PDB file of C-alpha atoms and ligand atoms in Angstrom:
ATOM      1  CA  UNK A 186    -156.400 -42.051-159.499  1.00 73.00           C
ATOM      2  CA  UNK A 187    -154.552 -44.704-157.495  1.00 88.00           C
ATOM      3  CA  UNK A 188    -154.254 -46.234-153.980  1.00 92.00           C
ATOM      4  CA  UNK A 189    -151.522 -45.489-151.572  1.00 97.00           C
ATOM      5  CA  UNK A 190    -150.298 -48.022-149.177  1.00 98.00           C
ATOM      6  CA  UNK A 191    -150.045 -47.701-145.561  1.00 97.00           C
ATOM      7  CA  UNK A 192    -146.431 -48.714-143.940  1.00 97.00           C
ATOM      8  CA  UNK A 193    -148.067 -51.750-142.439  1.00 97.00           C
ATOM      9  CA  UNK A 194    -149.140 -53.040-146.135  1.00 98.00           C
ATOM     10  CA  UNK A 195    -145.687 -52.029-147.345  1.00 98.00           C
ATOM     11  CA  UNK A 196    -144.398 -54.417-144.960  1.00 97.00           C
ATOM     12  CA  UNK A 197    -146.466 -57.438-146.251  1.00 98.00           C
ATOM     13  CA  UNK A 198    -145.656 -56.234-149.796  1.00 98.00           C
ATOM     14  CA  UNK A 199    -141.845 -56.955-148.637  1.00 98.00           C
ATOM     15  CA  UNK A 200    -142.818 -60.652-147.367  1.00 98.00           C
ATOM     16  CA  UNK A 201    -144.490 -61.250-150.905  1.00 98.00           C
ATOM     17  CA  UNK A 202    -141.144 -59.703-152.849  1.00 98.00           C
ATOM     18  CA  UNK A 203    -138.731 -61.414-150.317  1.00 98.00           C
ATOM     19  CA  UNK A 204    -140.727 -64.636-151.884  1.00 98.00           C
ATOM     20  CA  UNK A 205    -140.113 -63.389-155.603  1.00 98.00           C
ATOM     21  CA  UNK A 206    -136.507 -62.705-154.824  1.00 98.00           C
ATOM     22  CA  UNK A 207    -135.632 -66.087-153.500  1.00 98.00           C
ATOM     23  CA  UNK A 208    -137.483 -67.772-156.644  1.00 98.00           C
ATOM     24  CA  UNK A 209    -135.597 -65.801-158.899  1.00 98.00           C
ATOM     25  CA  UNK A 210    -132.606 -66.351-156.836  1.00 98.00           C
ATOM     26  CA  UNK A 211    -133.199 -70.809-157.271  1.00 97.00           C
ATOM     27  CA  UNK A 212    -133.841 -70.184-160.520  1.00 98.00           C
ATOM     28  CA  UNK A 213    -130.656 -67.954-161.396  1.00 98.00           C
ATOM     29  CA  UNK A 214    -128.819 -70.850-159.693  1.00 97.00           C
ATOM     30  CA  UNK A 215    -130.093 -73.646-162.229  1.00 97.00           C
ATOM     31  CA  UNK A 216    -129.120 -71.499-165.299  1.00 98.00           C
ATOM     32  CA  UNK A 217    -126.603 -73.321-167.015  1.00 98.00           C
ATOM     33  CA  UNK A 218    -126.087 -74.644-170.824  1.00 98.00           C
ATOM     34  CA  UNK A 219    -128.230 -77.329-171.448  1.00 98.00           C
ATOM     35  CA  UNK A 220    -130.942 -76.524-168.964  1.00 98.00           C
ATOM     36  CA  UNK A 221    -134.693 -75.945-170.231  1.00 98.00           C
ATOM     37  CA  UNK A 222    -136.569 -72.784-169.465  1.00 98.00           C
ATOM     38  CA  UNK A 223    -139.703 -75.267-168.294  1.00 98.00           C
ATOM     39  CA  UNK A 224    -136.730 -76.644-165.608  1.00 98.00           C
ATOM     40  CA  UNK A 225    -136.197 -73.231-164.468  1.00 98.00           C
ATOM     41  CA  UNK A 226    -139.834 -72.295-164.182  1.00 98.00           C
ATOM     42  CA  UNK A 227    -140.214 -75.840-161.955  1.00 98.00           C
ATOM     43  CA  UNK A 228    -137.627 -74.319-159.598  1.00 98.00           C
ATOM     44  CA  UNK A 229    -139.671 -71.127-159.000  1.00 98.00           C
ATOM     45  CA  UNK A 230    -143.150 -73.021-158.671  1.00 98.00           C
ATOM     46  CA  UNK A 231    -141.330 -75.250-156.280  1.00 98.00           C
ATOM     47  CA  UNK A 232    -140.384 -72.167-153.937  1.00 98.00           C
ATOM     48  CA  UNK A 233    -143.922 -70.432-154.309  1.00 98.00           C
ATOM     49  CA  UNK A 234    -145.082 -73.927-152.943  1.00 98.00           C
ATOM     50  CA  UNK A 235    -142.718 -74.203-150.191  1.00 97.00           C
ATOM     51  CA  UNK A 236    -144.267 -70.405-149.145  1.00 97.00           C
ATOM     52  CA  UNK A 237    -147.631 -71.076-149.842  1.00 98.00           C
ATOM     53  CA  UNK A 238    -147.509 -68.059-152.209  1.00 98.00           C
ATOM     54  CA  UNK A 239    -149.657 -67.878-155.422  1.00 98.00           C
ATOM     55  CA  UNK A 240    -147.982 -67.483-158.647  1.00 98.00           C
ATOM     56  CA  UNK A 241    -149.690 -64.634-160.940  1.00 98.00           C
ATOM     57  CA  UNK A 242    -148.553 -65.482-163.972  1.00 97.00           C
ATOM     58  CA  UNK A 243    -150.085 -68.622-164.527  1.00 97.00           C
ATOM     59  CA  UNK A 244    -153.614 -68.730-166.145  1.00 96.00           C
ATOM     60  CA  UNK A 245    -153.441 -65.351-166.976  1.00 95.00           C
ATOM     61  CA  UNK A 246    -156.104 -64.696-169.972  1.00 94.00           C
ATOM     62  CA  UNK A 247    -154.759 -64.407-173.732  1.00 92.00           C
ATOM     63  CA  UNK A 248    -155.726 -66.424-176.595  1.00 91.00           C
ATOM     64  CA  UNK A 249    -154.549 -69.389-174.543  1.00 93.00           C
ATOM     65  CA  UNK A 250    -154.235 -69.085-170.907  1.00 96.00           C
ATOM     66  CA  UNK A 251    -150.515 -68.458-169.613  1.00 97.00           C
ATOM     67  CA  UNK A 252    -149.174 -71.812-168.878  1.00 96.00           C
ATOM     68  CA  UNK A 253    -146.431 -70.990-166.483  1.00 98.00           C
ATOM     69  CA  UNK A 254    -145.364 -69.321-163.114  1.00 98.00           C
ATOM     70  CA  UNK A 255    -142.975 -67.284-164.755  1.00 98.00           C
ATOM     71  CA  UNK A 256    -141.911 -65.856-168.201  1.00 98.00           C
ATOM     72  CA  UNK A 257    -138.406 -66.410-169.411  1.00 98.00           C
ATOM     73  CA  UNK A 258    -137.184 -64.376-172.707  1.00 98.00           C
ATOM     74  CA  UNK A 259    -134.012 -65.816-174.304  1.00 98.00           C
ATOM     75  CA  UNK A 260    -132.198 -63.500-176.632  1.00 97.00           C
ATOM     76  CA  UNK A 261    -134.628 -62.173-179.208  1.00 97.00           C
ATOM     77  CA  UNK A 262    -137.489 -62.714-177.159  1.00 97.00           C
ATOM     78  CA  UNK A 263    -138.548 -59.458-175.098  1.00 96.00           C
ATOM     79  CA  UNK A 264    -141.050 -60.471-172.674  1.00 96.00           C
ATOM     80  CA  UNK A 265    -143.859 -62.918-172.394  1.00 96.00           C
ATOM     81  CA  UNK A 266    -141.560 -65.613-173.564  1.00 97.00           C
ATOM     82  CA  UNK A 267    -143.377 -68.919-172.588  1.00 97.00           C
ATOM     83  CA  UNK A 268    -141.132 -71.385-170.573  1.00 98.00           C
ATOM     84  CA  UNK A 269    -140.799 -74.874-172.625  1.00 97.00           C
ATOM     85  CA  UNK A 270    -138.133 -76.860-174.085  1.00 97.00           C
ATOM     86  CA  UNK A 271    -135.986 -74.693-175.557  1.00 96.00           C
ATOM     87  CA  UNK A 272    -132.758 -75.700-173.728  1.00 98.00           C
ATOM     88  CA  UNK A 273    -129.728 -72.770-172.963  1.00 98.00           C
ATOM     89  CA  UNK A 274    -126.518 -72.332-174.496  1.00 98.00           C
ATOM     90  CA  UNK A 275    -123.492 -69.967-173.829  1.00 97.00           C
ATOM     91  CA  UNK A 276    -123.839 -66.990-174.783  1.00 97.00           C
ATOM     92  CA  UNK A 277    -127.667 -66.538-174.095  1.00 98.00           C
ATOM     93  CA  UNK A 278    -128.813 -63.524-172.114  1.00 98.00           C
ATOM     94  CA  UNK A 279    -132.064 -64.233-170.443  1.00 98.00           C
ATOM     95  CA  UNK A 280    -134.768 -62.773-168.328  1.00 98.00           C
ATOM     96  CA  UNK A 281    -136.506 -64.575-165.789  1.00 98.00           C
ATOM     97  CA  UNK A 282    -139.957 -62.578-164.697  1.00 98.00           C
ATOM     98  CA  UNK A 283    -142.095 -63.931-162.173  1.00 98.00           C
ATOM     99  CA  UNK A 284    -144.622 -62.279-159.555  1.00 98.00           C
ATOM    100  CA  UNK A 285    -146.746 -64.019-156.129  1.00 98.00           C
ATOM    101  CA  UNK A 286    -149.343 -63.064-154.223  1.00 98.00           C
ATOM    102  CA  UNK A 287    -148.357 -63.832-150.411  1.00 98.00           C
ATOM    103  CA  UNK A 288    -151.534 -63.155-147.802  1.00 97.00           C
ATOM    104  CA  UNK A 289    -153.178 -61.256-150.154  1.00 98.00           C
ATOM    105  CA  UNK A 290    -150.567 -58.546-151.765  1.00 98.00           C
ATOM    106  CA  UNK A 291    -148.531 -59.005-154.286  1.00 98.00           C
ATOM    107  CA  UNK A 292    -144.855 -58.617-155.726  1.00 98.00           C
ATOM    108  CA  UNK A 293    -143.476 -58.775-158.976  1.00 98.00           C
ATOM    109  CA  UNK A 294    -139.873 -58.654-160.511  1.00 98.00           C
ATOM    110  CA  UNK A 295    -137.379 -60.314-163.224  1.00 98.00           C
ATOM    111  CA  UNK A 296    -133.892 -60.972-163.450  1.00 98.00           C
ATOM    112  CA  UNK A 297    -131.705 -61.075-166.106  1.00 98.00           C
ATOM    113  CA  UNK A 298    -129.230 -63.614-166.515  1.00 98.00           C
ATOM    114  CA  UNK A 299    -126.213 -65.015-168.609  1.00 98.00           C
ATOM    115  CA  UNK A 300    -125.417 -68.379-170.154  1.00 97.00           C
ATOM    116  CA  UNK A 301    -121.270 -68.084-169.857  1.00 88.00           C
ATOM    117  CA  UNK A 302    -119.743 -65.408-171.534  1.00 95.00           C
ATOM    118  CA  UNK A 303    -121.731 -63.077-173.403  1.00 97.00           C
ATOM    119  CA  UNK A 304    -120.802 -61.318-176.833  1.00 97.00           C
ATOM    120  CA  UNK A 305    -119.253 -57.650-175.728  1.00 97.00           C
ATOM    121  CA  UNK A 306    -122.242 -55.560-177.042  1.00 97.00           C
ATOM    122  CA  UNK A 307    -124.968 -58.494-175.395  1.00 97.00           C
ATOM    123  CA  UNK A 308    -122.711 -57.483-172.159  1.00 97.00           C
ATOM    124  CA  UNK A 309    -123.014 -53.890-172.584  1.00 98.00           C
ATOM    125  CA  UNK A 310    -126.871 -54.441-173.204  1.00 98.00           C
ATOM    126  CA  UNK A 311    -127.213 -55.963-170.310  1.00 98.00           C
ATOM    127  CA  UNK A 312    -125.541 -53.677-168.364  1.00 98.00           C
ATOM    128  CA  UNK A 313    -127.288 -50.703-169.801  1.00 98.00           C
ATOM    129  CA  UNK A 314    -130.584 -52.383-168.643  1.00 98.00           C
ATOM    130  CA  UNK A 315    -129.247 -52.786-165.052  1.00 98.00           C
ATOM    131  CA  UNK A 316    -128.481 -49.096-165.168  1.00 98.00           C
ATOM    132  CA  UNK A 317    -131.770 -48.254-166.181  1.00 98.00           C
ATOM    133  CA  UNK A 318    -133.431 -49.433-163.773  1.00 98.00           C
ATOM    134  CA  UNK A 319    -131.457 -48.745-161.042  1.00 98.00           C
ATOM    135  CA  UNK A 320    -131.175 -44.699-162.283  1.00 98.00           C
ATOM    136  CA  UNK A 321    -135.121 -45.224-162.399  1.00 98.00           C
ATOM    137  CA  UNK A 322    -135.436 -46.056-158.484  1.00 98.00           C
ATOM    138  CA  UNK A 323    -132.909 -43.718-157.432  1.00 97.00           C
ATOM    139  CA  UNK A 324    -134.424 -40.704-159.359  1.00 97.00           C
ATOM    140  CA  UNK A 325    -138.106 -41.973-157.879  1.00 97.00           C
ATOM    141  CA  UNK A 326    -137.047 -40.940-154.531  1.00 94.00           C
ATOM    142  CA  UNK A 327    -136.449 -37.064-155.638  1.00 94.00           C
ATOM    143  CA  UNK A 328    -138.772 -36.672-158.835  1.00 97.00           C
ATOM    144  CA  UNK A 329    -141.845 -35.030-158.128  1.00 96.00           C
ATOM    145  CA  UNK A 330    -143.620 -36.627-161.054  1.00 97.00           C
ATOM    146  CA  UNK A 331    -143.164 -40.132-162.800  1.00 97.00           C
ATOM    147  CA  UNK A 332    -142.326 -38.018-165.833  1.00 96.00           C
ATOM    148  CA  UNK A 333    -138.934 -36.907-164.740  1.00 97.00           C
ATOM    149  CA  UNK A 334    -137.974 -40.331-164.823  1.00 97.00           C
ATOM    150  CA  UNK A 335    -139.293 -41.765-168.076  1.00 97.00           C
ATOM    151  CA  UNK A 336    -136.998 -38.873-169.513  1.00 97.00           C
ATOM    152  CA  UNK A 337    -133.974 -39.976-167.491  1.00 97.00           C
ATOM    153  CA  UNK A 338    -134.541 -43.325-168.226  1.00 97.00           C
ATOM    154  CA  UNK A 339    -134.948 -42.436-172.319  1.00 97.00           C
ATOM    155  CA  UNK A 340    -131.864 -39.715-172.182  1.00 97.00           C
ATOM    156  CA  UNK A 341    -129.821 -42.828-170.897  1.00 98.00           C
ATOM    157  CA  UNK A 342    -130.911 -45.311-172.854  1.00 97.00           C
ATOM    158  CA  UNK A 343    -130.116 -43.267-175.857  1.00 97.00           C
ATOM    159  CA  UNK A 344    -126.512 -42.196-174.587  1.00 97.00           C
ATOM    160  CA  UNK A 345    -125.564 -45.804-174.751  1.00 97.00           C
ATOM    161  CA  UNK A 346    -126.676 -46.736-177.780  1.00 97.00           C
ATOM    162  CA  UNK A 347    -129.602 -48.661-177.380  1.00 97.00           C
ATOM    163  CA  UNK A 348    -133.505 -48.368-178.050  1.00 96.00           C
ATOM    164  CA  UNK A 349    -136.154 -48.201-175.096  1.00 95.00           C
ATOM    165  CA  UNK A 350    -138.946 -50.238-176.484  1.00 94.00           C
ATOM    166  CA  UNK A 351    -142.461 -48.563-176.029  1.00 90.00           C
ATOM    167  CA  UNK A 352    -145.083 -51.514-176.497  1.00 85.00           C
ATOM    168  CA  UNK A 353    -144.991 -52.515-172.619  1.00 91.00           C
ATOM    169  CA  UNK A 354    -145.443 -50.463-169.584  1.00 93.00           C
ATOM    170  CA  UNK A 355    -144.972 -50.992-165.993  1.00 95.00           C
ATOM    171  CA  UNK A 356    -147.940 -50.825-163.650  1.00 96.00           C
ATOM    172  CA  UNK A 357    -149.176 -50.158-160.357  1.00 97.00           C
ATOM    173  CA  UNK A 358    -148.998 -53.366-157.905  1.00 98.00           C
ATOM    174  CA  UNK A 359    -150.604 -54.329-154.479  1.00 98.00           C
ATOM    175  CA  UNK A 360    -153.388 -56.526-154.258  1.00 98.00           C
ATOM    176  CA  UNK A 361    -153.951 -57.030-157.590  1.00 97.00           C
ATOM    177  CA  UNK A 362    -150.279 -57.558-159.945  1.00 97.00           C
ATOM    178  CA  UNK A 363    -151.895 -54.808-162.299  1.00 96.00           C
ATOM    179  CA  UNK A 364    -153.312 -51.809-160.566  1.00 96.00           C
ATOM    180  CA  UNK A 365    -153.355 -47.969-161.181  1.00 94.00           C
ATOM    181  CA  UNK A 366    -151.228 -46.163-162.570  1.00 94.00           C
ATOM    182  CA  UNK A 367    -149.389 -47.504-165.968  1.00 93.00           C
ATOM    183  CA  UNK A 368    -145.782 -46.495-165.780  1.00 95.00           C
ATOM    184  CA  UNK A 369    -144.311 -46.160-169.038  1.00 94.00           C
ATOM    185  CA  UNK A 370    -140.759 -46.396-169.349  1.00 93.00           C
ATOM    186  CA  UNK A 371    -140.540 -43.693-172.417  1.00 91.00           C
ATOM    187  CA  UNK A 372    -141.577 -40.346-172.233  1.00 91.00           C
ATOM    188  CA  UNK A 373    -143.576 -40.688-175.515  1.00 90.00           C
ATOM    189  CA  UNK A 374    -145.726 -43.324-174.421  1.00 87.00           C
ATOM    190  CA  UNK A 375    -147.104 -40.594-171.822  1.00 86.00           C
ATOM    191  CA  UNK A 376    -147.222 -38.057-174.452  1.00 84.00           C
ATOM    192  CA  UNK A 377    -149.886 -40.340-176.255  1.00 84.00           C
ATOM    193  CA  UNK A 378    -151.807 -41.076-172.901  1.00 77.00           C
ATOM    194  CA  UNK A 379    -151.094 -37.904-170.722  1.00 70.00           C
ATOM    195  CA  UNK A 380    -151.426 -40.118-167.833  1.00 84.00           C
ATOM    196  CA  UNK A 381    -148.478 -38.683-165.645  1.00 93.00           C
ATOM    197  CA  UNK A 382    -148.723 -38.746-162.121  1.00 95.00           C
ATOM    198  CA  UNK A 383    -147.430 -37.446-158.994  1.00 96.00           C
ATOM    199  CA  UNK A 384    -144.523 -39.155-157.083  1.00 97.00           C
ATOM    200  CA  UNK A 385    -145.785 -39.924-153.400  1.00 96.00           C
ATOM    201  CA  UNK A 386    -145.075 -41.890-149.962  1.00 97.00           C
ATOM    202  CA  UNK A 387    -147.438 -45.104-150.269  1.00 98.00           C
ATOM    203  CA  UNK A 388    -146.951 -45.792-153.740  1.00 98.00           C
ATOM    204  CA  UNK A 389    -145.682 -49.231-154.861  1.00 98.00           C
ATOM    205  CA  UNK A 390    -144.639 -49.687-158.767  1.00 98.00           C
ATOM    206  CA  UNK A 391    -143.386 -52.704-160.833  1.00 98.00           C
ATOM    207  CA  UNK A 392    -140.985 -50.940-162.452  1.00 98.00           C
ATOM    208  CA  UNK A 393    -140.077 -52.639-166.017  1.00 97.00           C
ATOM    209  CA  UNK A 394    -137.725 -51.022-169.077  1.00 97.00           C
ATOM    210  CA  UNK A 395    -137.133 -52.996-171.693  1.00 97.00           C
ATOM    211  CA  UNK A 396    -133.855 -52.437-173.835  1.00 97.00           C
ATOM    212  CA  UNK A 397    -133.305 -53.490-177.616  1.00 97.00           C
ATOM    213  CA  UNK A 398    -129.853 -53.844-179.197  1.00 97.00           C
ATOM    214  CA  UNK A 399    -131.234 -53.023-182.627  1.00 95.00           C
ATOM    215  CA  UNK A 400    -134.513 -51.352-183.400  1.00 93.00           C
ATOM    216  CA  UNK A 401    -137.832 -50.987-181.351  1.00 90.00           C
ATOM    217  CA  UNK A 402    -140.478 -52.748-183.405  1.00 93.00           C
ATOM    218  CA  UNK A 403    -141.837 -55.921-182.033  1.00 94.00           C
ATOM    219  CA  UNK A 404    -143.966 -58.644-183.262  1.00 95.00           C
ATOM    220  CA  UNK A 405    -145.703 -61.436-181.122  1.00 95.00           C
ATOM    221  CA  UNK A 406    -145.079 -65.586-182.310  1.00 95.00           C
ATOM    222  CA  UNK A 407    -147.913 -68.167-183.096  1.00 93.00           C
ATOM    223  CA  UNK A 408    -148.213 -69.029-179.154  1.00 93.00           C
ATOM    224  CA  UNK A 409    -149.883 -65.548-178.873  1.00 94.00           C
ATOM    225  CA  UNK A 410    -147.710 -64.557-176.012  1.00 96.00           C
ATOM    226  CA  UNK A 411    -144.116 -64.609-176.758  1.00 96.00           C
ATOM    227  CA  UNK A 412    -142.978 -60.965-178.088  1.00 96.00           C
ATOM    228  CA  UNK A 413    -139.546 -60.911-179.948  1.00 97.00           C
ATOM    229  CA  UNK A 414    -137.691 -57.855-181.670  1.00 96.00           C
ATOM    230  CA  UNK A 415    -138.912 -57.787-185.592  1.00 96.00           C
ATOM    231  CA  UNK A 416    -134.865 -57.654-186.308  1.00 97.00           C
ATOM    232  CA  UNK A 417    -134.143 -60.582-184.457  1.00 97.00           C
ATOM    233  CA  UNK A 418    -131.558 -58.838-182.138  1.00 97.00           C
ATOM    234  CA  UNK A 419    -131.649 -59.289-178.511  1.00 98.00           C
ATOM    235  CA  UNK A 420    -133.602 -57.441-176.004  1.00 98.00           C
ATOM    236  CA  UNK A 421    -133.329 -57.233-172.291  1.00 98.00           C
ATOM    237  CA  UNK A 422    -135.821 -56.567-169.528  1.00 97.00           C
ATOM    238  CA  UNK A 423    -135.491 -56.376-165.836  1.00 98.00           C
ATOM    239  CA  UNK A 424    -138.226 -55.100-162.675  1.00 98.00           C
ATOM    240  CA  UNK A 425    -138.460 -54.587-159.484  1.00 98.00           C
ATOM    241  CA  UNK A 426    -141.594 -53.877-157.166  1.00 98.00           C
ATOM    242  CA  UNK A 427    -140.763 -50.307-155.616  1.00 98.00           C
ATOM    243  CA  UNK A 428    -142.392 -48.630-152.746  1.00 98.00           C
ATOM    244  CA  UNK A 429    -142.286 -44.515-152.631  1.00 98.00           C
ATOM    245  CA  UNK A 430    -141.736 -43.928-148.316  1.00 96.00           C
ATOM    246  CA  UNK A 431    -141.101 -40.820-146.391  1.00 93.00           C
ATOM    247  CA  UNK A 432    -137.832 -41.917-146.183  1.00 93.00           C
ATOM    248  CA  UNK A 433    -137.047 -43.012-150.410  1.00 94.00           C
ATOM    249  CA  UNK A 434    -137.641 -45.781-152.336  1.00 97.00           C
ATOM    250  CA  UNK A 435    -138.156 -49.165-150.937  1.00 98.00           C
ATOM    251  CA  UNK A 436    -137.185 -51.940-153.400  1.00 98.00           C
ATOM    252  CA  UNK A 437    -139.970 -54.763-152.269  1.00 98.00           C
ATOM    253  CA  UNK A 438    -138.324 -57.433-154.622  1.00 98.00           C
ATOM    254  CA  UNK A 439    -134.385 -56.694-153.636  1.00 98.00           C
ATOM    255  CA  UNK A 440    -132.063 -59.075-151.451  1.00 97.00           C
ATOM    256  CA  UNK A 441    -133.042 -59.646-148.030  1.00 97.00           C
ATOM    257  CA  UNK A 442    -131.434 -57.292-144.905  1.00 96.00           C
ATOM    258  CA  UNK A 443    -129.593 -59.723-142.324  1.00 93.00           C
ATOM    259  CA  UNK A 444    -132.645 -59.522-140.280  1.00 91.00           C
ATOM    260  CA  UNK A 445    -135.260 -60.807-142.975  1.00 95.00           C
ATOM    261  CA  UNK A 446    -132.736 -63.891-143.323  1.00 95.00           C
ATOM    262  CA  UNK A 447    -134.398 -65.572-140.858  1.00 94.00           C
ATOM    263  CA  UNK A 448    -137.702 -65.120-141.924  1.00 94.00           C
ATOM    264  CA  UNK A 449    -137.026 -67.037-145.418  1.00 94.00           C
ATOM    265  CA  UNK A 450    -134.653 -69.517-143.587  1.00 94.00           C
ATOM    266  CA  UNK A 451    -137.879 -70.996-141.568  1.00 93.00           C
ATOM    267  CA  UNK A 452    -139.140 -72.157-145.357  1.00 94.00           C
ATOM    268  CA  UNK A 453    -135.726 -74.050-145.594  1.00 92.00           C
ATOM    269  CA  UNK A 454    -133.796 -71.962-147.835  1.00 93.00           C
ATOM    270  CA  UNK A 455    -129.764 -71.581-147.545  1.00 88.00           C
ATOM    271  CA  UNK A 456    -130.124 -67.450-147.617  1.00 85.00           C
TER     272      UNK A 456
HETATM  273 MG1   MG B 609    -144.628 -56.776-164.125  1.00 63.87          MG
END
């Protein structure tokens, strides 16, 4: 049903994950009032170029080909925000989502960032979104099937008083950005497709919960890409590429361990 990765392949995916981590970190350093989302996208492009990594978002087919190397979604934008002339302002909450392929292996992650202080409700939304991803990562290490993780995520979001957006799913990842299986965040999505699956060592998933402050209804803007909340209220999205190993979960897009920093420094980054 889906391909499991060998330990050697996971090590190679980790390298791609470190490049994604570095790209998101450099872009995050550029987040401030007045910067445009296109400028942040350029920072990510430069990192990929320095590492000789292939950007995976640019050129993706849709009504028009996706024009950037990252998706940057601000406030009411849920996913697939197209970087452009939008200038960030204090109080904005944004998700930067990107992926690359390095020496044949892919990684995909998204971070949630704030421009200055957020309203308390948006701060809670951001916190709940990060918690939901962390909870999923923790639960993946001991659950037998993905459905258990999805149920735990949905219960957490409900407790925190937000909506879990159902229209988009995480995915398997490996040589391709999107591989089997689909990874729904909500048990209702699983129930509709009947596609629950076992969790076992060697499985690598891009896990990406999306929370909304208001309702979960969505619409797509005229650009054919940017997905926004129907009620115009903020949404938040985070993502990691997560591997299951015999010892538990390994966040392939997580920050470098001390011994991995030298590898990143070879490209001239300050880590
Ligand atoms: Mg993804």
